[in-house]
Coordinates of C-alpha atoms and ligand atoms in Angstrom, one line a residue:
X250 CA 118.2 211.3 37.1
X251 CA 120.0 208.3 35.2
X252 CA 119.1 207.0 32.3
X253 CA 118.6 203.4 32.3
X254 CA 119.8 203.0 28.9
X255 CA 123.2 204.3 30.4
X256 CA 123.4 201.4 32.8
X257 CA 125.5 197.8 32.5
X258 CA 124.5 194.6 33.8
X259 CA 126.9 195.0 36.9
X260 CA 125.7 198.8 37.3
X261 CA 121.8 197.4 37.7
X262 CA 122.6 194.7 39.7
X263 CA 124.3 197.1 42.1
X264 CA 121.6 199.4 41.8
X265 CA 118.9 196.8 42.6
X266 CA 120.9 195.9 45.6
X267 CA 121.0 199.1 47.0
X268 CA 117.3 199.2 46.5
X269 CA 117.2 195.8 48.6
X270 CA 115.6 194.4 46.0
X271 CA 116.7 190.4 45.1
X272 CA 119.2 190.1 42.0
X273 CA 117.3 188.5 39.9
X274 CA 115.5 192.0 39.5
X275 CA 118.7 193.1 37.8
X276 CA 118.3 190.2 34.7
X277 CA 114.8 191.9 34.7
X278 CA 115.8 195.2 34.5
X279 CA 118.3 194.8 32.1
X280 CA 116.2 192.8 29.5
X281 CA 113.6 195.3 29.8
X282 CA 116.1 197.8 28.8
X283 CA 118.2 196.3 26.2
X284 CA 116.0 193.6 24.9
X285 CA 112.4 194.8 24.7
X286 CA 113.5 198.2 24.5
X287 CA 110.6 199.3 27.1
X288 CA 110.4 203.0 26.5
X289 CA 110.0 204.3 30.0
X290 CA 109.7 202.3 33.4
X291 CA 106.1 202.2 33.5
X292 CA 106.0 199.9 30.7
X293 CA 107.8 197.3 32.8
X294 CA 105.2 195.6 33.4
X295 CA 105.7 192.9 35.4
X296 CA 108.4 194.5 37.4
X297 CA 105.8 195.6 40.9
X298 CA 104.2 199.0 40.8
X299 CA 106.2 199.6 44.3
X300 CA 109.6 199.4 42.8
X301 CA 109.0 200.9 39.6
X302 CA 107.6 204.0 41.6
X303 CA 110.8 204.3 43.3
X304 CA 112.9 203.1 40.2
X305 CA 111.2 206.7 39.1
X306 CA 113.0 208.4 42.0
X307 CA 115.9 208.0 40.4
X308 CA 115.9 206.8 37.0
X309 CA 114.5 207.4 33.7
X310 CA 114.3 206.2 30.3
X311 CA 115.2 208.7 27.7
X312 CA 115.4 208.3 24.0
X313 CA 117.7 210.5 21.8
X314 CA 115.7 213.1 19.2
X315 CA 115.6 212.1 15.7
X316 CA 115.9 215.1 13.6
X317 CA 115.5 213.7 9.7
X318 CA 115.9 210.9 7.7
X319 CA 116.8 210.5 4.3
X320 CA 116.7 207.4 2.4
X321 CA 118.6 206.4 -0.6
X322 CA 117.2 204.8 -4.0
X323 CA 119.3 201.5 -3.0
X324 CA 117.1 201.7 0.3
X325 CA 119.6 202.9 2.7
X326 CA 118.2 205.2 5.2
X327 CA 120.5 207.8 7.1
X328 CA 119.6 209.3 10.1
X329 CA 120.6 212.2 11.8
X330 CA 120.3 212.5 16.6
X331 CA 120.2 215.5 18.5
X332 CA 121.6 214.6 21.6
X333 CA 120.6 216.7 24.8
X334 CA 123.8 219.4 24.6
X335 CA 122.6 219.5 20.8
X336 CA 125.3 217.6 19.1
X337 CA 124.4 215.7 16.2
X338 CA 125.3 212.6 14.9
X339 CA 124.7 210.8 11.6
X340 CA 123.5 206.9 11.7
X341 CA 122.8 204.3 8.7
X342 CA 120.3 201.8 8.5
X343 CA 121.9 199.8 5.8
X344 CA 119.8 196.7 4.4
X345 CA 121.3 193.7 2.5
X346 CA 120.0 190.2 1.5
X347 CA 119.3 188.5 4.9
X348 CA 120.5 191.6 6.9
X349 CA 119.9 195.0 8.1
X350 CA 122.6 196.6 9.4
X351 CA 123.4 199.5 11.3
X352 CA 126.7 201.5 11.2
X353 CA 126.7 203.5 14.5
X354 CA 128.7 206.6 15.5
X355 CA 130.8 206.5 18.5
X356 CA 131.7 210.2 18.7
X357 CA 130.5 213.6 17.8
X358 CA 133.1 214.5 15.4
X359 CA 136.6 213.3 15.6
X360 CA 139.8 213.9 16.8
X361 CA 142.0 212.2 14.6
X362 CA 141.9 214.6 11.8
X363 CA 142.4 211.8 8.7
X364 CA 142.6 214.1 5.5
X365 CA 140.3 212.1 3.4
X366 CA 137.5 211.8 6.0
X367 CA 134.3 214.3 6.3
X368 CA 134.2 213.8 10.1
X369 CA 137.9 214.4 10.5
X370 CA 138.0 217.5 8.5
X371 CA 135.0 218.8 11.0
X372 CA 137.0 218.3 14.2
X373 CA 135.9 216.5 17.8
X374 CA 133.0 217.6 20.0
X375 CA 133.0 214.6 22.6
X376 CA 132.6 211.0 23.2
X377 CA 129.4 209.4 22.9
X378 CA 127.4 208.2 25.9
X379 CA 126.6 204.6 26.2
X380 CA 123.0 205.2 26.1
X381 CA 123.7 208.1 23.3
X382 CA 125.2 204.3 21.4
X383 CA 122.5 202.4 22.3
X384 CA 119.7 205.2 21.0
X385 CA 121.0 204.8 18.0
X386 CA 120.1 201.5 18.0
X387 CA 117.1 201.8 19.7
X388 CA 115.8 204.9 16.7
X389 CA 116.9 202.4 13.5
X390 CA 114.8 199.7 15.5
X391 CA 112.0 202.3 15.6
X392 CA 112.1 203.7 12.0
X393 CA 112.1 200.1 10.5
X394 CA 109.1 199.4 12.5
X395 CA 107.3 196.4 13.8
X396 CA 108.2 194.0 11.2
X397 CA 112.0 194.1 11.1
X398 CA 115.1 194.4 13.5
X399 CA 118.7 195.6 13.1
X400 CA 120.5 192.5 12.9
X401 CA 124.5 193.6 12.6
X402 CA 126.1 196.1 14.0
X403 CA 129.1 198.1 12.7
X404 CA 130.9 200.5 14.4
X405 CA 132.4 202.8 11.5
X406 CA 130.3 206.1 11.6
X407 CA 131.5 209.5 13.2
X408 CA 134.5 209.0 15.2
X409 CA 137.4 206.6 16.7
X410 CA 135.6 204.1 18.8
X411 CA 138.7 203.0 20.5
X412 CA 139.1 206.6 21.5
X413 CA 135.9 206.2 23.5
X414 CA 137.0 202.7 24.7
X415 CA 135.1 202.1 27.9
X416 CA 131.5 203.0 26.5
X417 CA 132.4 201.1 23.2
X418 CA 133.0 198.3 25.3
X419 CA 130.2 198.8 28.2
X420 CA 127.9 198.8 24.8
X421 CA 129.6 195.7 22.9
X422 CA 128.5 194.1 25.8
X423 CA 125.1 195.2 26.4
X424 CA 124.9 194.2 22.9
X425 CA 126.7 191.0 23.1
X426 CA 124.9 189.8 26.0
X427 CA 122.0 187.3 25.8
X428 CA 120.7 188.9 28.5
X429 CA 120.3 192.3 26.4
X430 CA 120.4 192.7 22.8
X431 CA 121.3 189.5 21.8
X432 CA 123.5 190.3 18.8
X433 CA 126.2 187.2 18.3
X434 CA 129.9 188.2 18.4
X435 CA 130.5 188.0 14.9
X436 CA 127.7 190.0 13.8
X437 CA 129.3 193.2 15.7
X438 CA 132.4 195.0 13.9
X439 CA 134.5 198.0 15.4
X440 CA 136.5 200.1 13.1
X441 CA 139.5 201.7 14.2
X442 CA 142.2 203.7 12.6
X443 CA 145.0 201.6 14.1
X444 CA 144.7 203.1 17.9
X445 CA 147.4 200.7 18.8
X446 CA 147.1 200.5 22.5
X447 CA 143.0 200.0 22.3
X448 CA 143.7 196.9 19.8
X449 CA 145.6 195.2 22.3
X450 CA 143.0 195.9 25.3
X451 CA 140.1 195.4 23.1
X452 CA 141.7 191.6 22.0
X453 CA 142.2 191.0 26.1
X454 CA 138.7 192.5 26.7
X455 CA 136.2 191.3 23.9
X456 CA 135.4 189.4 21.1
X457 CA 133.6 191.6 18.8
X458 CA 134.9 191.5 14.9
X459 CA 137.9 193.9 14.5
X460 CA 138.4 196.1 10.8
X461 CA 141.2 198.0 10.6
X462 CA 141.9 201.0 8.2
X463 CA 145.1 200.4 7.1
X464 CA 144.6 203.3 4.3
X465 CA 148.4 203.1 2.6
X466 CA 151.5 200.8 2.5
X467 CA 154.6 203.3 3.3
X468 CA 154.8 205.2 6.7
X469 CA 155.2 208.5 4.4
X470 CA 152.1 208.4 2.4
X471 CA 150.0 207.3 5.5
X472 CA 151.3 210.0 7.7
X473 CA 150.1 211.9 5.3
X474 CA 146.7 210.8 5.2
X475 CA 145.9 209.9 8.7
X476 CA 148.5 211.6 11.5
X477 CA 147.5 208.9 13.9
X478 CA 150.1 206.9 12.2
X479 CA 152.8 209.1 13.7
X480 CA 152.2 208.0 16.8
X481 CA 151.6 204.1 15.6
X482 CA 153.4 203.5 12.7
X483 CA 152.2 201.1 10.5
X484 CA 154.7 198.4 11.7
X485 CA 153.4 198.4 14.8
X486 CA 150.1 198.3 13.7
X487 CA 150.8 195.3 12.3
X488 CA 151.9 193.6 15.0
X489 CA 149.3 194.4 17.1
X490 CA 147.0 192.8 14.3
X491 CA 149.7 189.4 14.3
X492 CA 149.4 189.4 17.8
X493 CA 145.7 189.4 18.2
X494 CA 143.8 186.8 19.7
X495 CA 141.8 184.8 17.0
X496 CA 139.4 183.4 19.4
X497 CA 138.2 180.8 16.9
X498 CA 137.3 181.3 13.1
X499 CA 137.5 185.3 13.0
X500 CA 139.8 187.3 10.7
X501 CA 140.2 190.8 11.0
X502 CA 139.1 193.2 8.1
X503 CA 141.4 195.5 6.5
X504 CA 140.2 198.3 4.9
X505 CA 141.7 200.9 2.1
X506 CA 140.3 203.5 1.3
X507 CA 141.8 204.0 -2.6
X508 CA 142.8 207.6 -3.5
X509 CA 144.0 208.4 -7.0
X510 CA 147.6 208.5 -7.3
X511 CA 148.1 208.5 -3.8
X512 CA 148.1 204.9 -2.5
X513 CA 146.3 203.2 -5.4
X514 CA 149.7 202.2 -7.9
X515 CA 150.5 198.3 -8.4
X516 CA 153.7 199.0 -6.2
X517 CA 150.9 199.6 -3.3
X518 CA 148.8 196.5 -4.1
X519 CA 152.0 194.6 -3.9
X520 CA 153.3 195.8 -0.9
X521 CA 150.2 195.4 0.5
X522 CA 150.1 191.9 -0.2
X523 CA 153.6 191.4 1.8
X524 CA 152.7 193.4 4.5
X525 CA 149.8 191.4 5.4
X526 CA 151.3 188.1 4.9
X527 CA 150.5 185.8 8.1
X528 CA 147.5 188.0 9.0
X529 CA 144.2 186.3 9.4
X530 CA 142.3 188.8 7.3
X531 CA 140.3 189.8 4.6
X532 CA 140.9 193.2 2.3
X533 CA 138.1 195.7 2.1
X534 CA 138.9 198.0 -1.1
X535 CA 136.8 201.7 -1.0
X536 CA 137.3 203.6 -3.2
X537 CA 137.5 207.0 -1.9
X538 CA 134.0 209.2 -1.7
X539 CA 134.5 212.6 -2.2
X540 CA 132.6 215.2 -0.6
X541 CA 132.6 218.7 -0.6
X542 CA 136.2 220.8 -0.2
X543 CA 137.8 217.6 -0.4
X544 CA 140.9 217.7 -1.8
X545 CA 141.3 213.8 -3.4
X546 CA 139.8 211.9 -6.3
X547 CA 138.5 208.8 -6.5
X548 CA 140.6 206.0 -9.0
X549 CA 138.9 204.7 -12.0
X550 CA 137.2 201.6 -11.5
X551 CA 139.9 199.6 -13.8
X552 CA 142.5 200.4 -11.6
X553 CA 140.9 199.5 -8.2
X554 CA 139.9 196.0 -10.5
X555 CA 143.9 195.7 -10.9
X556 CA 144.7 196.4 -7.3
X557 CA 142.2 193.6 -6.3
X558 CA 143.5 191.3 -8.4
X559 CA 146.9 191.6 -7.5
X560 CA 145.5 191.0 -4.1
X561 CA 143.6 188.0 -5.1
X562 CA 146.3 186.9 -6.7
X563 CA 148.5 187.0 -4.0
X564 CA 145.1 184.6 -2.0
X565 CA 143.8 187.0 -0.1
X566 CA 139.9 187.5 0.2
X567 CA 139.1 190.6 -1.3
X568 CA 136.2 193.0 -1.4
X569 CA 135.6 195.8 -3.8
X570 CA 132.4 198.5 -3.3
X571 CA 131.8 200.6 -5.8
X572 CA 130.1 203.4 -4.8
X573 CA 127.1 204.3 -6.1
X574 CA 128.3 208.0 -6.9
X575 CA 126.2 210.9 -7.2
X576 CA 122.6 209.5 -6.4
X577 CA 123.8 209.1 -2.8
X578 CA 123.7 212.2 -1.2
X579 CA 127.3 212.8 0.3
X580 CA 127.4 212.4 3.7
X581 CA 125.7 209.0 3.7
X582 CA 127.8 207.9 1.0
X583 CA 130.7 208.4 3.7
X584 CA 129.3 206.3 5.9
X585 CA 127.9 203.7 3.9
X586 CA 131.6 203.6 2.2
X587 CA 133.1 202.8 5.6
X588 CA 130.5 200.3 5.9
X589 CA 130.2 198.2 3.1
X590 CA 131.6 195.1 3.0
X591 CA 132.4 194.6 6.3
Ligands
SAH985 N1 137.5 206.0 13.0 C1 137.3 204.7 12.5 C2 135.9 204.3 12.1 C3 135.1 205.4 11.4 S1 135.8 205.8 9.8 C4 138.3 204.3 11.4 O1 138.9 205.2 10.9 O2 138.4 203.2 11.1 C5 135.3 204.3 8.9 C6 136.0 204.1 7.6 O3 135.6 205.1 6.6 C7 137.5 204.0 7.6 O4 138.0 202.9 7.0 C8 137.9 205.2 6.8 O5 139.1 205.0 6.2 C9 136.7 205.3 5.8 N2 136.5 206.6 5.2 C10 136.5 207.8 5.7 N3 136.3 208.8 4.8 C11 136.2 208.2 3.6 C12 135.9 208.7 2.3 N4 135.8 210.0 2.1 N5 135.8 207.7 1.3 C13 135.9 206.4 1.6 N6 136.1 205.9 2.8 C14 136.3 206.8 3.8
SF4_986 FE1 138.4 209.7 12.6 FE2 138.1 207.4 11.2 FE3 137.6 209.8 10.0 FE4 140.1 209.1 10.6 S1 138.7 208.0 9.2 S2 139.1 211.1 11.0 S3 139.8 208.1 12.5 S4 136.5 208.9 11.8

């Protein structure tokens, strides 16, 4: 049995076609699935009885497990999946003026092993399935209830997404697509860690909002801190980022994560400004979020304020979140650190 929820346009229509069933059933299927959100095939209702009978041959509609949620006095809610091999995965319903947003995870764990990261100090299970992304989706639209809707997406929970490139894209377009979700372009963000190669196929490919987490200003420190940059130093990060295609208005986000005494000096906030000179962007400061066994400390607030400004100085559009500290339990404080702002 597949799940229909794993499915992509082009898959359906292929699908309906070997059921010798007319195409149009495919645009009927598909909003079913990924705009209504139908639960199971029998509540198709105007697809016929005949079809949907031997739709059930083969397919079924199946949701992921939501194990607990726990909400946070700002109204954040965080909650946790059980997928079907038991993996779990953390999500965050995320609710600002005129927006609820949802910061989805991409993969159980992580590979990438940054230092400062819960989910990298926990190691990788797998990638996510399309229709283990799109339950996530499908659960925040659930716990919110009848009277409100995700309305942005982010991608900046567990895991590299550009390390699980063709779901991430199969579901940037399911939920891109008028046909399906519905969500404009610029109210989806992807967050990678500077996977160099998946920039440059993700610009060719799609049109979703790109953030970036640049994280330090010297190849040294950021070595350090995340390994990927080994393999993609941050020079070449960079220009991947000069290189990518603007279609229209966009900028790409940068986010750094400040850690005391590590990348958080003046000398940083002014290299920073130079190496992001030319760059359509704006600057995401977070200061970092400790958790537990972690071996960092966050920077006073005074000297994130004097990092900004240098940045703001220098004209670039700067964001700083401070966290909300101790009254967010930890691990949602990770996630809603890599969201905010973005
Ligand atoms: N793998 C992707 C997306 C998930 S991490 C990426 O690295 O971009 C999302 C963001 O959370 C990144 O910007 C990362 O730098 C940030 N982050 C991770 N751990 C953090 C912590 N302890 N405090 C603050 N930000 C953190
Ligand atoms: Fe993975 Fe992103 Fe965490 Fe690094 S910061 S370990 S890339 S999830």
């Amino acid at each position: 049995m597949r799940n229909l929820r794993d499915m992509t346009y082009d898959e359906l229509l292929e699908a309906v076609q070997a059921f010798g069933e007319k195409p149009y059933r495919a645009e009927q299927l598909f909003g079913w699935v990924y705009k209504k959100l139908a639960p199971d095939i029998d509540s198709m209702t105007d697809v016929s009885k005949a079809f949907r009978e031997r739709l059930k041959g083969e397919f079924v509609v199946s949701g992921s497990k939501v194990l607990d949620i726990k909400r946070s006095p700002d109204g954040a809610q965080k909650f946790l999946s059980e997928l079907e091999d038991g993996s779990r995965i953390e999500s965050v319903i995320i609710p600002e003026t005129g927006r609820l947003t949802l910061c989805v995870s991409t993969q159980a764990g992580c590979a990438l092993g940054c230092r400062f990261c819960m989910t990298g100090k926990s190691g990788f299970t797998r990638n996510l399935t399309l229709s283990e992304l799109v339950n996530q989706v499908v659960s925040a639209n659930e716990i919110l209830g009848k009277d409100a809707r995700i309305t942005n997406i982010v991608l900046m929970g567990m895991g590299e997404p550009l390390n699980n490139y063709d779901n991430v894209l199969k579901f940037t377009q399911v939920l891109t697509d008028g046909r399906g979700f519905g969500f404009s372009h610029n109210r989806v963000t992807l967050s990678t860690s500077g996977v160099v190669p998946g920039i440059k196929r993700l610009g060719a490919e799609s049109n979703v909002s790109l953030a970036v987490s640049l994280n330090a200003t010297t190849d040294e420190v950021r070595t350090k801190l995340m390994p990927i940059n080994k393999k993609y130093p941050i020079a070449d990060l960079l220009e991947a980022l000069r290189a990518y295609p603007f279609k229209g208005k966009r900028h790409i986000t940068i986010e750094y994560v400040l850690i005391k005494g590590l990348n958080d000096t003046l000398a940083d906030s002014k290299r920073l400004a130079v190496l992001l000179r030319g760059i359509p962007c704006k600057i995401n400061l977070i200061p970092f979020n400790p958790f537990p066994g972690s071996q960092f400390e966050r920077p006073q607030n005074a000297s994130v304020m004097a990092f900004g400004k240098v940045l703001r100085d220098a004209g670039y559009m700067v964001m700083i979140r401070m966290s909300k500290g101790a009254e967010i339990e930890a691990a949602c404080g990770q996630l809603r650190a890599r969201y905010d702002g973005a």
